[in-house]
XYZ file of C-alpha atoms in Angstrom:
593
model
C 14.803 -62.383 49.603
C 11.960 -60.211 48.781
C 12.555 -56.586 48.822
C 10.478 -54.585 51.398
C 8.974 -51.445 50.217
C 7.748 -48.283 51.930
C 4.133 -47.929 51.965
C 3.956 -44.778 50.229
C 6.558 -45.849 47.639
C 4.508 -49.127 46.906
C 1.375 -47.017 46.449
C 2.896 -43.967 45.022
C 1.690 -42.149 48.259
C 3.294 -39.083 49.640
C 1.630 -39.703 53.141
C 4.146 -39.917 56.062
C 1.405 -41.302 58.448
C -0.323 -44.366 57.367
C -4.396 -44.025 58.115
C -4.318 -47.672 59.083
C -1.316 -47.604 61.711
C -2.049 -44.022 62.641
C 1.724 -43.770 63.131
C 4.717 -43.326 60.810
C 5.902 -46.591 59.510
C 8.741 -47.571 57.291
C 7.509 -50.615 55.776
C 4.331 -51.734 54.022
C 2.737 -54.127 56.323
C 0.840 -55.824 53.578
C 3.985 -56.674 51.720
C 6.328 -57.285 54.644
C 4.107 -59.894 56.302
C 5.336 -58.963 59.815
C 1.841 -59.314 61.064
C 1.944 -62.900 60.007
C 4.310 -63.885 62.693
C 2.724 -64.124 66.221
C -0.007 -61.718 65.584
C -3.647 -62.251 66.330
C -5.690 -63.352 63.162
C -8.498 -60.888 64.002
C -6.113 -57.891 64.172
C -4.514 -58.858 60.758
C -7.872 -59.042 59.111
C -8.948 -55.901 60.776
C -5.846 -54.152 59.295
C -6.374 -55.512 55.672
C -10.030 -54.173 55.848
C -8.771 -50.816 57.028
C -6.364 -50.607 54.129
C -8.933 -51.592 51.548
C -11.073 -48.569 52.648
C -8.141 -46.324 52.940
C -8.777 -43.219 50.977
C -4.960 -42.661 50.281
C -4.733 -46.376 49.136
C -7.631 -46.192 46.808
C -7.120 -42.676 45.336
C -3.284 -43.115 44.689
C -3.601 -46.702 43.456
C -1.783 -47.596 40.162
C -2.777 -50.806 38.207
C 0.883 -52.116 38.729
C 1.279 -51.221 42.359
C -2.274 -52.478 43.348
C -1.857 -55.749 41.455
C 1.403 -56.537 42.921
C 0.421 -55.440 46.659
C -2.827 -57.363 46.438
C -1.155 -60.471 44.850
C 1.364 -60.759 47.566
C -0.902 -59.949 50.320
C -3.271 -62.803 49.111
C -0.405 -65.212 48.818
C 0.775 -64.467 52.323
C -2.918 -64.613 53.689
C -3.393 -68.032 52.125
C -0.216 -69.405 53.682
C -0.851 -67.916 57.076
C -4.592 -69.011 57.422
C -3.920 -72.434 56.045
C -2.348 -72.871 59.651
C -5.487 -71.783 61.297
C -8.331 -73.878 59.918
C -10.782 -72.431 62.373
C -10.453 -69.250 60.313
C -11.035 -70.783 56.763
C -14.446 -69.099 56.227
C -13.070 -65.710 57.033
C -10.033 -66.288 54.730
C -12.336 -67.271 51.711
C -14.485 -64.323 52.232
C -11.401 -62.060 52.409
C -9.906 -63.598 49.310
C -13.057 -62.908 47.471
C -12.946 -59.333 48.654
C -9.427 -59.105 47.472
C -10.027 -60.650 44.120
C -12.910 -58.383 43.562
C -10.898 -55.285 44.558
C -8.177 -56.574 42.261
C -10.663 -57.092 39.405
C -12.431 -53.706 40.122
C -9.176 -51.887 40.240
C -7.766 -53.670 37.330
C -10.809 -53.209 35.260
C -11.100 -49.392 36.049
C -7.501 -48.783 35.351
C -7.495 -50.901 32.171
C -10.568 -49.019 30.678
C -8.959 -45.836 31.506
C -5.691 -46.837 29.746
C -7.513 -48.310 26.864
C -9.682 -45.294 26.352
C -6.637 -43.006 26.570
C -4.620 -45.130 24.109
C -7.432 -45.222 21.637
C -7.402 -41.334 21.462
C -5.729 -39.854 18.198
C -4.517 -36.873 20.329
C -1.511 -37.151 22.648
C -2.949 -37.552 26.089
C -1.577 -37.914 29.579
C -3.304 -38.156 33.044
C -1.744 -36.641 36.279
C -2.965 -37.429 39.888
C -3.649 -34.638 42.410
C 0.053 -34.860 43.314
C 1.032 -34.110 39.839
C 2.350 -37.544 39.091
C 1.745 -39.212 35.813
C -0.726 -42.079 35.859
C -1.517 -42.428 32.231
C 0.503 -41.786 28.965
C -0.983 -42.941 25.761
C 0.712 -44.075 22.521
C 0.011 -40.865 20.551
C 1.999 -38.897 23.228
C 4.779 -41.438 23.037
C 4.859 -40.754 19.215
C 4.803 -37.022 19.923
C 7.506 -36.658 22.546
C 9.370 -39.907 21.926
C 9.083 -40.752 25.680
C 7.807 -44.301 26.289
C 5.041 -44.823 29.035
C 7.445 -46.953 31.184
C 9.765 -44.103 31.409
C 7.338 -41.508 32.653
C 4.596 -43.264 34.740
C 4.772 -42.358 38.284
C 7.033 -39.228 37.761
C 5.961 -35.960 39.192
C 7.591 -32.466 39.579
C 6.394 -31.456 36.114
C 8.370 -34.290 34.618
C 5.708 -34.510 31.818
C 6.643 -30.871 30.690
C 10.317 -31.980 29.907
C 9.670 -33.870 26.761
C 7.597 -31.050 25.253
C 9.429 -27.902 26.439
C 12.828 -29.276 27.384
C 12.499 -28.141 31.076
C 10.243 -28.489 33.979
C 7.250 -26.046 33.953
C 3.447 -26.047 34.601
C 1.386 -27.072 31.617
C -2.222 -26.398 30.874
C -3.248 -29.138 33.483
C -1.505 -27.201 35.966
C -3.180 -23.813 35.414
C -6.735 -24.776 34.714
C -7.985 -22.703 37.573
C -5.673 -19.743 37.033
C -6.826 -16.341 35.879
C -6.920 -15.870 32.104
C -4.150 -13.293 32.259
C -1.895 -15.939 33.828
C -2.812 -18.583 31.146
C -2.280 -16.157 28.338
C 1.345 -15.642 29.320
C 2.010 -19.234 27.801
C -1.014 -19.810 25.579
C -2.146 -17.668 22.712
C -5.983 -18.585 22.458
C -7.917 -19.146 25.494
C -11.446 -20.679 25.784
C -13.025 -21.963 28.712
C -15.773 -24.698 28.843
C -17.268 -25.689 32.143
C -14.161 -27.132 33.954
C -12.164 -27.493 30.823
C -9.738 -25.039 29.225
C -8.484 -24.773 25.836
C -5.368 -22.962 24.414
C -2.778 -22.752 21.668
C 0.882 -22.453 22.197
C 4.184 -22.350 19.994
C 7.205 -24.060 20.880
C 10.131 -22.497 18.698
C 12.299 -25.637 19.287
C 10.783 -29.198 19.527
C 12.633 -32.333 19.440
C 14.295 -31.960 15.893
C 14.925 -28.269 16.581
C 11.913 -27.136 14.458
C 8.984 -24.987 15.695
C 5.679 -26.605 16.406
C 2.234 -25.340 17.114
C 0.229 -27.229 19.615
C -3.390 -27.048 20.591
C -4.026 -28.037 24.139
C -7.185 -28.985 25.973
C -7.134 -29.939 29.748
C -9.820 -30.605 32.449
C -10.036 -31.571 36.095
C -10.917 -34.972 37.216
C -13.196 -35.242 40.121
C -14.406 -38.145 42.457
C -17.972 -38.822 43.303
C -17.866 -36.402 46.045
C -16.654 -33.564 43.920
C -13.156 -33.535 45.170
C -10.331 -33.061 42.539
C -8.048 -35.966 42.254
C -6.253 -35.140 39.125
C -6.310 -33.660 35.581
C -6.000 -34.812 31.922
C -4.552 -33.079 29.023
C -4.786 -33.711 25.270
C -2.283 -32.273 22.878
C -2.634 -31.990 19.206
C 0.059 -30.931 16.788
C -1.496 -28.330 14.648
C 1.668 -27.202 12.877
C 0.508 -28.416 9.412
C -2.824 -26.662 10.033
C -1.174 -23.394 10.943
C 1.108 -23.682 8.006
C -1.874 -24.233 5.765
C -3.707 -21.612 7.595
C -0.882 -19.105 7.001
C -0.736 -20.290 3.376
C -4.345 -19.633 2.992
C -3.992 -16.251 4.739
C -1.164 -15.334 2.369
C -3.177 -16.345 -0.544
C -6.102 -14.293 0.784
C -3.973 -11.390 1.442
C -2.557 -11.564 -2.208
C -6.144 -11.905 -3.569
C -7.233 -8.854 -1.533
C -4.284 -6.742 -2.723
C -4.955 -8.043 -6.216
C -8.500 -7.137 -5.983
C -7.616 -3.812 -4.614
C -5.209 -3.196 -7.293
C -7.648 -4.422 -10.014
C -10.203 -1.984 -8.542
C -7.783 0.789 -8.288
C -6.719 0.091 -11.837
C -10.366 0.021 -12.982
C -10.695 3.536 -11.450
C -7.437 4.537 -12.780
C -8.473 3.528 -16.392
C -11.778 5.220 -15.892
C -9.907 8.566 -14.872
C -7.673 7.978 -17.976
C -10.601 7.547 -20.440
C -12.099 10.667 -18.873
C -8.907 12.700 -19.065
C -8.342 11.594 -22.627
C -11.896 12.870 -23.611
C -11.269 16.165 -21.742
C -8.034 16.793 -23.385
C -9.477 15.995 -26.773
C -12.103 18.605 -26.070
C -9.494 21.468 -24.928
C -9.645 24.419 -27.084
C -5.987 25.517 -26.273
C -2.734 24.335 -24.581
C -3.795 26.346 -21.313
C -6.949 24.280 -21.026
C -4.761 21.023 -21.342
C -2.604 22.330 -18.469
C -5.600 22.753 -16.243
C -6.799 19.194 -17.122
C -3.300 17.847 -16.265
C -3.296 19.601 -12.905
C -6.673 18.452 -11.902
C -5.943 14.881 -12.938
C -2.692 14.539 -11.032
C -4.242 16.017 -7.965
C -6.976 13.380 -8.199
C -4.711 10.482 -8.823
C -1.885 11.592 -6.444
C -3.370 13.820 -3.933
C -0.266 13.656 -1.647
C 2.170 14.793 -4.207
C 3.142 18.186 -5.352
C 4.044 18.591 -9.140
C 4.894 20.458 -12.234
C 4.737 20.375 -16.043
C 7.824 21.843 -17.881
C 7.860 22.501 -21.387
C 10.852 22.869 -23.762
C 11.349 26.320 -25.309
C 11.479 26.825 -29.033
C 15.386 26.458 -28.843
C 15.120 23.226 -27.002
C 17.773 24.430 -24.444
C 15.648 25.372 -21.553
C 12.867 23.840 -19.711
C 10.061 26.231 -18.365
C 7.439 25.578 -15.849
C 3.990 26.040 -17.359
C 1.725 24.813 -14.660
C 2.191 23.687 -10.879
C -0.026 22.118 -8.310
C 0.312 21.007 -4.599
C 1.127 23.020 -1.441
C 5.030 23.358 -1.760
C 6.752 22.483 -4.996
C 10.610 22.734 -4.399
C 11.817 22.647 -7.869
C 13.379 25.507 -10.076
C 11.002 27.275 -12.381
C 13.541 26.914 -15.375
C 16.604 24.769 -15.919
C 18.583 23.185 -18.566
C 17.655 19.623 -19.705
C 21.298 18.345 -18.410
C 19.980 19.181 -14.891
C 17.357 16.331 -14.962
C 18.373 12.632 -14.681
C 15.097 11.523 -16.561
C 15.887 13.763 -19.474
C 19.548 12.652 -19.592
C 18.617 9.048 -19.635
C 15.318 9.566 -21.452
C 13.399 7.355 -19.099
C 11.457 7.486 -15.753
C 13.700 8.490 -12.809
C 12.535 7.645 -9.213
C 14.266 8.730 -6.157
C 13.312 7.251 -2.614
C 14.563 8.324 0.695
C 17.034 5.898 2.081
C 18.110 4.410 -1.264
C 20.994 5.312 -3.104
C 20.193 7.376 -6.117
C 21.074 10.224 -8.345
C 19.345 13.427 -7.369
C 18.163 15.896 -10.165
C 19.896 19.289 -10.043
C 16.635 21.270 -10.567
C 15.528 20.425 -7.106
C 15.856 23.159 -4.719
C 18.332 23.031 -1.652
C 16.703 21.631 1.469
C 14.386 19.173 -0.225
C 14.802 15.856 1.367
C 11.751 13.959 0.125
C 10.965 11.582 -2.622
C 10.495 12.633 -6.369
C 9.722 11.177 -9.791
C 10.499 12.670 -13.211
C 9.027 11.326 -16.518
C 10.119 12.809 -19.746
C 7.336 13.944 -22.062
C 7.808 13.024 -25.730
C 5.804 12.222 -28.842
C 6.749 11.272 -32.333
C 10.315 10.821 -31.240
C 10.387 14.508 -30.153
C 11.112 15.605 -26.587
C 8.592 18.432 -25.585
C 8.755 18.649 -21.831
C 8.792 16.893 -18.294
C 6.504 15.647 -15.747
C 7.671 16.130 -12.188
C 6.167 14.762 -8.934
C 7.565 15.272 -5.470
C 6.556 14.642 -1.765
C 8.203 15.921 1.406
C 9.708 13.171 3.672
C 7.621 14.116 6.754
C 4.420 13.942 4.730
C 4.440 10.599 3.190
C 7.095 8.213 1.907
C 6.848 6.259 -1.120
C 4.566 3.306 -0.109
C 2.690 0.550 -1.746
C -0.315 2.651 -1.450
C 1.192 5.762 -3.281
C 3.845 4.697 -5.635
C 3.736 0.843 -6.414
C 4.882 -0.548 -9.719
C 1.260 -0.412 -10.995
C 0.971 3.176 -9.888
C 4.318 3.858 -11.812
C 2.707 2.174 -14.815
C -0.143 4.359 -14.335
C 1.753 7.499 -14.329
C 3.834 6.419 -17.445
C 0.617 5.751 -19.211
C -0.711 9.212 -18.177
C 2.496 10.884 -19.178
C 1.877 9.379 -22.696
C -1.350 10.789 -22.817
C -0.181 14.094 -21.587
C 2.665 14.011 -24.226
C 0.455 13.178 -26.995
C -2.243 15.749 -26.070
C 0.338 18.579 -25.723
C 1.949 17.333 -29.025
C -1.385 17.423 -30.798
C -2.201 20.810 -29.307
C 1.002 22.304 -30.282
C 0.779 20.903 -33.727
C -2.777 22.086 -34.080
C -1.893 25.518 -32.897
C 1.093 25.467 -35.365
C -1.086 24.452 -38.175
C -3.632 26.886 -37.188
C -0.947 29.531 -36.995
C 0.316 28.618 -40.491
C -3.232 28.756 -41.737
C -3.934 32.375 -40.466
C -0.451 33.831 -40.028
C 1.897 35.209 -42.620
C 5.163 33.129 -42.270
C 7.492 36.063 -42.774
C 5.964 38.779 -40.495
C 3.850 36.727 -38.015
C 0.965 38.900 -38.618
C -2.410 37.766 -39.826
C -2.695 36.801 -43.499
C -5.080 38.181 -45.896
C -7.526 35.299 -45.657
C -7.887 35.586 -41.994
C -8.305 39.353 -42.315
C -11.181 39.004 -44.718
C -12.895 36.405 -42.448
C -12.366 38.748 -39.424
C -13.636 41.695 -41.433
C -17.100 40.059 -42.242
C -17.449 39.148 -38.491
C -16.545 42.504 -37.213
C -18.930 44.366 -39.659
C -21.792 42.038 -38.696
C -20.984 42.615 -34.921
C -20.828 46.348 -35.537
C -24.106 46.359 -37.383
C -25.753 44.529 -34.302
C -24.253 47.027 -31.873
C -24.782 49.996 -34.191
C -21.064 50.582 -33.711
C -18.147 51.531 -36.170
C -14.984 49.720 -37.540
C -12.078 51.580 -38.491
C -9.722 50.299 -41.508
C -6.081 51.637 -42.110
C -4.166 50.504 -45.168
C -0.525 51.444 -45.488
C 2.692 50.376 -47.288
C 6.511 51.257 -47.178
C 7.324 54.002 -49.407
C 9.783 53.364 -52.138
C 10.153 49.702 -50.978
C 11.017 48.397 -54.579
C 13.998 50.683 -54.773
C 14.939 49.846 -51.257
C 14.794 46.127 -52.282
C 16.861 46.703 -55.360
C 19.524 48.697 -53.450
C 20.014 46.359 -50.225
C 18.624 43.018 -51.763
C 15.695 40.902 -50.752
C 16.963 39.591 -47.596
C 17.314 43.261 -46.375
C 13.820 43.645 -47.605
C 12.562 40.752 -45.580
C 14.212 42.266 -42.570
C 12.465 45.443 -43.119
C 9.136 43.815 -43.423
C 9.617 41.900 -40.039
C 10.606 45.216 -38.374
C 7.581 46.977 -39.645
C 5.469 44.103 -38.554
C 6.942 44.072 -35.061
C 6.527 47.895 -34.887
C 2.790 47.651 -35.846
C 2.260 45.001 -32.941
C 3.656 47.543 -30.370
C 1.528 50.253 -31.488
C -2.044 49.006 -31.775
C -4.644 47.979 -29.241
C -5.258 44.423 -28.026
C -8.452 44.330 -29.941
C -6.998 45.562 -33.133
C -6.280 42.998 -35.855
C -3.056 43.705 -37.877
C -2.489 41.743 -41.067
C -0.132 41.581 -44.173
C -2.437 42.524 -46.997
C 0.091 41.694 -49.701
C 3.758 42.588 -50.687
C 4.705 45.599 -48.594
C 1.064 46.435 -47.874
C -0.437 46.116 -44.359
C -3.905 46.493 -43.029
C -5.224 47.249 -39.587
C -8.844 46.505 -38.545
C -9.927 48.609 -35.650
C -13.352 47.274 -34.011
C -15.363 50.071 -32.183
C -13.048 52.789 -33.487
C -14.648 56.094 -34.668
C -13.637 58.154 -37.534
C -11.293 60.422 -35.398
C -9.755 57.554 -33.502
C -8.745 55.714 -36.876
C -7.342 58.846 -38.179
C -5.380 59.591 -35.218
C -3.962 56.231 -35.125
C -2.757 56.347 -38.600
C -1.159 59.741 -38.065
C 0.620 58.545 -34.866
C 2.106 55.527 -36.836
C 3.154 57.671 -39.542
C 5.176 59.903 -37.179
C 6.508 57.084 -34.841
C 7.871 54.947 -37.849
C 10.310 57.631 -38.743
C 11.974 56.855 -35.445
C 12.578 53.130 -36.336
C 16.114 52.155 -36.969
C 16.244 48.943 -39.023
C 19.676 47.112 -39.108
C 20.803 44.402 -41.511
C 23.988 42.606 -40.975
C 24.699 45.290 -38.176
C 24.213 48.102 -40.915
C 21.323 50.609 -40.746
C 19.045 50.466 -43.791
C 18.071 54.178 -43.661
C 14.913 56.160 -42.745
C 11.493 54.666 -43.215
C 8.292 56.256 -44.188
C 4.825 54.863 -44.743
C 1.735 56.208 -46.569
C -1.725 55.603 -45.280
C -5.330 55.256 -46.441
C -8.219 55.392 -43.762
C -11.820 54.310 -44.048
C -14.611 53.768 -41.600
C -17.545 51.540 -41.556
C -20.425 52.506 -42.019
C -19.404 56.217 -43.085
C -17.433 55.235 -46.086
C -18.935 51.631 -47.051
C -21.630 49.272 -46.120
C -19.709 46.089 -46.991
C -16.250 44.933 -46.219
C -15.133 44.753 -49.934
C -16.167 48.300 -50.563
C -14.675 49.467 -47.197
C -11.352 48.051 -48.173
C -11.535 49.389 -51.646
C -12.245 52.854 -50.214
C -9.170 52.756 -47.946
C -7.008 51.442 -50.840
C -8.100 54.436 -52.977
C -7.083 56.739 -50.121
C -3.707 55.035 -49.881
C -3.088 55.678 -53.695
C -4.130 59.221 -53.331
C -1.468 59.652 -50.402
C 1.353 58.124 -52.626
C 0.285 60.219 -55.502
C 0.386 63.443 -53.316
C 3.917 62.697 -52.255
C 3.812 59.798 -49.923
C 4.486 60.001 -46.064
C 0.859 61.077 -45.734
C -2.542 60.024 -44.292
C -5.457 60.379 -46.697
C -9.037 59.707 -45.712
C -11.419 57.922 -47.954
C -14.159 59.987 -49.801
């Protein structure tokens, strides 16, 4: 026995009052055939025409329900009207109408389904009651849900295969404000009555995340009434992964380009610094170049250059830069981790690391120490630091490339400082007497020529004092040459502390010394010699903790241009005065004739 269906079930209709009956009915009269029994034929035909013209019937019709309903109705009508020959013409006309309706309905629905199935994007269609009326093969492949299992279902059933639970999709919020749509979709674009959006589902089917690009639009009838909506879904996960990969590559290339640009600038600075250091006249100039360079390359950092003293047991700050350097001015090499390990030492906030003991209490920032060495000799330390609240070590400030830069820079600094020290040492040896530290005779002669020329231009004077140690040979024979060397060093030290800054003291030879006094008059030169003669008697010279006895000096004085016009003659005149002082009993000051 054929199962009877409710009208709204057979036609997927949610109406509770049939427009044809105008009352609530529990059976579909087209299927049940109840009107076929003892009912007027005209009324039956009239009811069929009402149903075919019914808006609910037509708009909610699916291909399966329409085909089945019309097939059964046609069959029943044929049986019924075969009993009433007088109505044959009407039956033929009505069958033709039903056939056309079936064909029209079947053709329209089939075209819709064929078109949707042909789409490569996962696509489904819902009616105005949010029931699925089309579900193509692409969405079957995407969700794993077959068409037969989803067609006709409502209450957001189409969201379950995608999100795992019922919720509105893009087709349901087409007309919602953008702020509502953006709660679920990342990219919003509206075109006419269509809307496009991108969403990410963290867990989809196999538990993996998936990116979906959705487009949805409303479907309207010929009168402009919305009768449903269609949504297409495209899996863009591979595209997004490729996009991310390309973005990562782009970011790496950007960083690489920035690093390359920074490296180029740094190399330019290094070349510039190298040239500046080579042109420095002295080590103080090198310190200034280092300070300016470090502030240029690492503007956020404070820093300091430490140099080892001659005994190699103490580091002394020679130049600092930055706002607030929190490190000792002097400390022992054992207080710096970089000098202990003889390699770069970096300490960063939040990371376990050994802290150098030359840092002052209260410093909580980051720092870096780089040993300075050249030709296998340790000469000092480069120290940089930054307070925690200013700027932590970051990729911008202290990347590996920046550390490499500072290492390269430290090598430049080390080599420059070493060369300057070596140059100064050689220069010192070239112009200084190794025993007393006073200028040697060669430097004295060069200086004398220069000072006489300058005095001549300025119409000024130059005083010369020559003196030697009385009875030095006897002193040497009595106490030995080591004691004699001690005496010479003490006399040299005595001279340095009793002359003007502009005066030039030199060891003339043996136990003889010469003092050149630029811009000194005859009276000033003579007074200086007399004061030296008197003061030296107060000098106590110890050798091996034993006093060597009283010391006296004999002096000869001459002044340019009073006593001579050339430096050789000036020195000769002063030397003759010295011999005269010695001949007259020593411990005297004699002025040249």
